[in-house]
PDB file of C-alpha atoms in Angstrom:
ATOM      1  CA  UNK A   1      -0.106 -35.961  19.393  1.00  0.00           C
ATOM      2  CA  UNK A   2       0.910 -32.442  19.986  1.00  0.00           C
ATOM      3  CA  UNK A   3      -1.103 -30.102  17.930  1.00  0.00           C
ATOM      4  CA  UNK A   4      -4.364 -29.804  15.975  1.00  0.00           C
ATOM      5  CA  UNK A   5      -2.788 -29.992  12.710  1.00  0.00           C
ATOM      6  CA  UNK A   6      -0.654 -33.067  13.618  1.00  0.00           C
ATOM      7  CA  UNK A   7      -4.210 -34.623  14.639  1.00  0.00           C
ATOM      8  CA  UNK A   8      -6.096 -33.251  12.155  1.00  0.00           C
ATOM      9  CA  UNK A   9      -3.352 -35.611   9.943  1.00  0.00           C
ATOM     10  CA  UNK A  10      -3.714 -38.810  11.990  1.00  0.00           C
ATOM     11  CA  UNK A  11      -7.550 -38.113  11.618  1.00  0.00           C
ATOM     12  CA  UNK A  12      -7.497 -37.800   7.722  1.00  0.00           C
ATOM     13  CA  UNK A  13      -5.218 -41.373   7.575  1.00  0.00           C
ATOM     14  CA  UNK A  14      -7.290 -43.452   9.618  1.00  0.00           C
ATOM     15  CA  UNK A  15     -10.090 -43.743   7.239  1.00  0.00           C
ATOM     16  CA  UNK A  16      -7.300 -45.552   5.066  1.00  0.00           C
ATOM     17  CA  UNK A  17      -5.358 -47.110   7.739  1.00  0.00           C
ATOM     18  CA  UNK A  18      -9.001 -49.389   8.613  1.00  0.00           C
ATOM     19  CA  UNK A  19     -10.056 -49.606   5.184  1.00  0.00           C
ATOM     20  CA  UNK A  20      -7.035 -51.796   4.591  1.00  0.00           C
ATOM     21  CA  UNK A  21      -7.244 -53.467   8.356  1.00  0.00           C
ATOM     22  CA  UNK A  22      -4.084 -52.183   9.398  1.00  0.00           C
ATOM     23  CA  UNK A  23      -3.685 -50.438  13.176  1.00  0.00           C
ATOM     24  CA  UNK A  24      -2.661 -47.070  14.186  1.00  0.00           C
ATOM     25  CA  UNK A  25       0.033 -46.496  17.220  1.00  0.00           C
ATOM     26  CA  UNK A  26       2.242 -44.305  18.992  1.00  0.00           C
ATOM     27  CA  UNK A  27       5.063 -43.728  16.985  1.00  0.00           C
ATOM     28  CA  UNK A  28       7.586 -45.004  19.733  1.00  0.00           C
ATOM     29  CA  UNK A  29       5.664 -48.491  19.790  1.00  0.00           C
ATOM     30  CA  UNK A  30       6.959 -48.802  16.092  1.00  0.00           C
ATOM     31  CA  UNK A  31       8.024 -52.311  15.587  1.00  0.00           C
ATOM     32  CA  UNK A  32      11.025 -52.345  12.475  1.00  0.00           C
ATOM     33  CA  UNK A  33       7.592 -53.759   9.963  1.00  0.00           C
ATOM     34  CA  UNK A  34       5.881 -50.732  10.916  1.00  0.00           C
ATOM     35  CA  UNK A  35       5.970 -47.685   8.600  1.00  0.00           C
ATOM     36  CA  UNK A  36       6.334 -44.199  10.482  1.00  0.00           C
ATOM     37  CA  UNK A  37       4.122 -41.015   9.254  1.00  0.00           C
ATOM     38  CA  UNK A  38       5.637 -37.718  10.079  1.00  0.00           C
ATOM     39  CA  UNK A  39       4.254 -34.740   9.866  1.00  0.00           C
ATOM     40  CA  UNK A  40       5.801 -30.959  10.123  1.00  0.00           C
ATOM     41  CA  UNK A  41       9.062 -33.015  10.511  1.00  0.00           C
ATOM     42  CA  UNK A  42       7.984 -35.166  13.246  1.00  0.00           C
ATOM     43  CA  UNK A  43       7.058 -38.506  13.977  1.00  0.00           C
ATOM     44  CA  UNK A  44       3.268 -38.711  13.994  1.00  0.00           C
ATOM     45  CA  UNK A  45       1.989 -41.748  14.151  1.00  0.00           C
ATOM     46  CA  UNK A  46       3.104 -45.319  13.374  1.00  0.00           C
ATOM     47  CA  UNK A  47       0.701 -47.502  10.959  1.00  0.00           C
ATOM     48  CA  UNK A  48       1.026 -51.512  11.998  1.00  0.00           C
ATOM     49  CA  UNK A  49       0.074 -53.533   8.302  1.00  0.00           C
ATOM     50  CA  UNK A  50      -1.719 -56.183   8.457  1.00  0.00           C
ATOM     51  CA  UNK A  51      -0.791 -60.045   7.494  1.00  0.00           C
ATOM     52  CA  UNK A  52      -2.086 -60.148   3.678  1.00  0.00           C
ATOM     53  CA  UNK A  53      -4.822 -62.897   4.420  1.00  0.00           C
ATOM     54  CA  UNK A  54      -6.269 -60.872   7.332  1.00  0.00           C
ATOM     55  CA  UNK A  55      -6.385 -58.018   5.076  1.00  0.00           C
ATOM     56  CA  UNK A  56      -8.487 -60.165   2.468  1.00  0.00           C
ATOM     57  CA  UNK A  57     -10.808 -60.918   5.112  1.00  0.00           C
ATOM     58  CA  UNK A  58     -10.645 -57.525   6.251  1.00  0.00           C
ATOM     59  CA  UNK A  59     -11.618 -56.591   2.735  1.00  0.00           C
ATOM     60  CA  UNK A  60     -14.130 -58.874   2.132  1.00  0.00           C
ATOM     61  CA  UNK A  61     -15.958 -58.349   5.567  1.00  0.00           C
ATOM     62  CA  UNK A  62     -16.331 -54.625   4.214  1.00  0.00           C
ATOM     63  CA  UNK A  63     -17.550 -55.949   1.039  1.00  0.00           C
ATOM     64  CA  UNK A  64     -20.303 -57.643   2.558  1.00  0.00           C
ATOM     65  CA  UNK A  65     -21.427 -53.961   4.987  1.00  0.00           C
ATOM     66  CA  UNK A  66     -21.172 -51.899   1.785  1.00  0.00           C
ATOM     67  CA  UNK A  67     -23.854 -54.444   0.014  1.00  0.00           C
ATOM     68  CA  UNK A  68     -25.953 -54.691   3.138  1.00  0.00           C
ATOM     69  CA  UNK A  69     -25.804 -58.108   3.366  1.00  0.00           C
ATOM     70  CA  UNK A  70     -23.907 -61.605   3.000  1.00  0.00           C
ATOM     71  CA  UNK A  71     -21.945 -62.088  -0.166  1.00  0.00           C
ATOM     72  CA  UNK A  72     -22.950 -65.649  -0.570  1.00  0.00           C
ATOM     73  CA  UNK A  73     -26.763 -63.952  -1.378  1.00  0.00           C
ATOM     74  CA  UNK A  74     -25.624 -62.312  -4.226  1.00  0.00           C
ATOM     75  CA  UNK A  75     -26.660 -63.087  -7.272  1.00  0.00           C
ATOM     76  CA  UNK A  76     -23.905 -64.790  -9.996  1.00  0.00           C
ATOM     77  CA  UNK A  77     -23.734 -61.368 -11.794  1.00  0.00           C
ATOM     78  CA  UNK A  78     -22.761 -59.591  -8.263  1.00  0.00           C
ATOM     79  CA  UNK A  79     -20.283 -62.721  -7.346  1.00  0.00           C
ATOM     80  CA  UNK A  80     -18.815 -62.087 -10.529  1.00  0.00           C
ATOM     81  CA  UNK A  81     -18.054 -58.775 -10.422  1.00  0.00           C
ATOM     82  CA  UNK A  82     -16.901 -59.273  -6.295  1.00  0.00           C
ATOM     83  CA  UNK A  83     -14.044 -61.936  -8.289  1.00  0.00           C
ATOM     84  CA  UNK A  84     -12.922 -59.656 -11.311  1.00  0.00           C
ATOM     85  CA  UNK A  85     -12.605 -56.650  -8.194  1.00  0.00           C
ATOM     86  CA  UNK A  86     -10.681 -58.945  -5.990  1.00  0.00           C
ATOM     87  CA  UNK A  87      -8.381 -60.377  -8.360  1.00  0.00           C
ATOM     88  CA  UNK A  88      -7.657 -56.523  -9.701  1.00  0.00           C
ATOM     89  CA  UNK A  89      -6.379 -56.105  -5.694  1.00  0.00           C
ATOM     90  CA  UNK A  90      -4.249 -59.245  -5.806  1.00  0.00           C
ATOM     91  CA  UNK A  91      -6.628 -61.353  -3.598  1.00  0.00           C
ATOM     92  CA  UNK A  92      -5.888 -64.354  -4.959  1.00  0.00           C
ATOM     93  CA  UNK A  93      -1.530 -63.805  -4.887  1.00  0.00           C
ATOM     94  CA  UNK A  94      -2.820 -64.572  -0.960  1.00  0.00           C
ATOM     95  CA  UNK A  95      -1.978 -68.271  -0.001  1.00  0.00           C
ATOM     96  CA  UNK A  96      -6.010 -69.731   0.467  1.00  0.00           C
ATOM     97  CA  UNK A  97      -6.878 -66.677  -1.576  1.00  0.00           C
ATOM     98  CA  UNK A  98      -9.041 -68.730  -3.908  1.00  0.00           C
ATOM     99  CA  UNK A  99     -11.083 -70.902  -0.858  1.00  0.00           C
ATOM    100  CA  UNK A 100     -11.402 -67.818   1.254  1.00  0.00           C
ATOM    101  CA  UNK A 101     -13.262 -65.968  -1.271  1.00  0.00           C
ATOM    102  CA  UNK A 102     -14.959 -69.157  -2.229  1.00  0.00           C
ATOM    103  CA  UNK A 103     -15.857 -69.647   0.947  1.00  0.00           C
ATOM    104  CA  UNK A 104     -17.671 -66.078   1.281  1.00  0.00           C
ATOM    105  CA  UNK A 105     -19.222 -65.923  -1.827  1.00  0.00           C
ATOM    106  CA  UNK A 106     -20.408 -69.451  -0.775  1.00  0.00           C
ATOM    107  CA  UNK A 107     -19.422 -70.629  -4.371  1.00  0.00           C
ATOM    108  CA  UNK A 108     -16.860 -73.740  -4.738  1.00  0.00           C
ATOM    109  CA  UNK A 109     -13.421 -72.852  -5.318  1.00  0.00           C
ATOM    110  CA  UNK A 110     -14.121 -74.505  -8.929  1.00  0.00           C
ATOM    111  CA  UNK A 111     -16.811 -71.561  -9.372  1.00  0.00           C
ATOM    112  CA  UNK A 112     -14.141 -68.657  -8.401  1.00  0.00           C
ATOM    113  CA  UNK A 113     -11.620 -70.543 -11.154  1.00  0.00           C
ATOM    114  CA  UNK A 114     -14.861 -70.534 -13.827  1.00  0.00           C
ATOM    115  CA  UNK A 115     -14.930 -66.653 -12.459  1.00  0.00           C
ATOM    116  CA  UNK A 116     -11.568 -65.749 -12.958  1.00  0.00           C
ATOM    117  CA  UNK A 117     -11.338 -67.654 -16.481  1.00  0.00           C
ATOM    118  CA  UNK A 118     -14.025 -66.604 -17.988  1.00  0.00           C
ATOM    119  CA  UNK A 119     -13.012 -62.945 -17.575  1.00  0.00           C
ATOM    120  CA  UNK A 120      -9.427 -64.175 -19.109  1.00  0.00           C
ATOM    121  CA  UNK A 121     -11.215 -65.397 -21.829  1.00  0.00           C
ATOM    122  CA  UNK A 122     -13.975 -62.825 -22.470  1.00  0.00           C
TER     123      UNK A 122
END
């Protein structure tokens, strides 16, 4: 990082960069899966993804800090609306998708199915 406005960059990605689980690095630690952010012409900073299950339970762990507390104490109506969220995010195109968020929302994968079809059929 060379100057404030390069920073001041890297600063305003990061929120997005966690958010989605991924890792920030020096752009000359790129690996050839890691995307490369320039700025001003310049390499800034490279963004590592993450694996797409890791990122599921990246997302789900920050479901459960943004409601303040476990999933599986939600109520239905809140586990419902956790599914119909997820499944707009592609959550369950993730191999396990359907048993890990079972598995948080401390439903049976049979429940998450009932979930997902009854918003199909509604």
């Amino acid at each position: 990082m060379t100057g404030t406005g390069e920073e001041a960059f890297i600063a305003a990605v990061k929120p997005l960069v966690d958010a989605m689980g991924g890792e920030l690095l020096p752009p000359d630690e790129a690996g050839t899966d890691d995307v490369v952010l320039s700025w001003g012409g310049t390499a800034a900073v490279a963004v590592r993804l993450p694996q797409l299950a890791d990122s599921l339970d990246h997302i789900l762990a920050a479901l459960e800090r943004r409601r303040g507390m476990p999933l599986a104490d939600l109520d239905r109506k809140a586990k419902q609306e956790i599914v119909r969220g997820l499944e707009a995010r592609g959550a369950f195109a993730v191999r396990h998708g359907v048993e890990t968020v079972a598995g948080a929302l401390g439903v049976s994968r049979f429940t998450v199915y009932n979930y997902l079809n009854r918003e199909k059929g509604a």
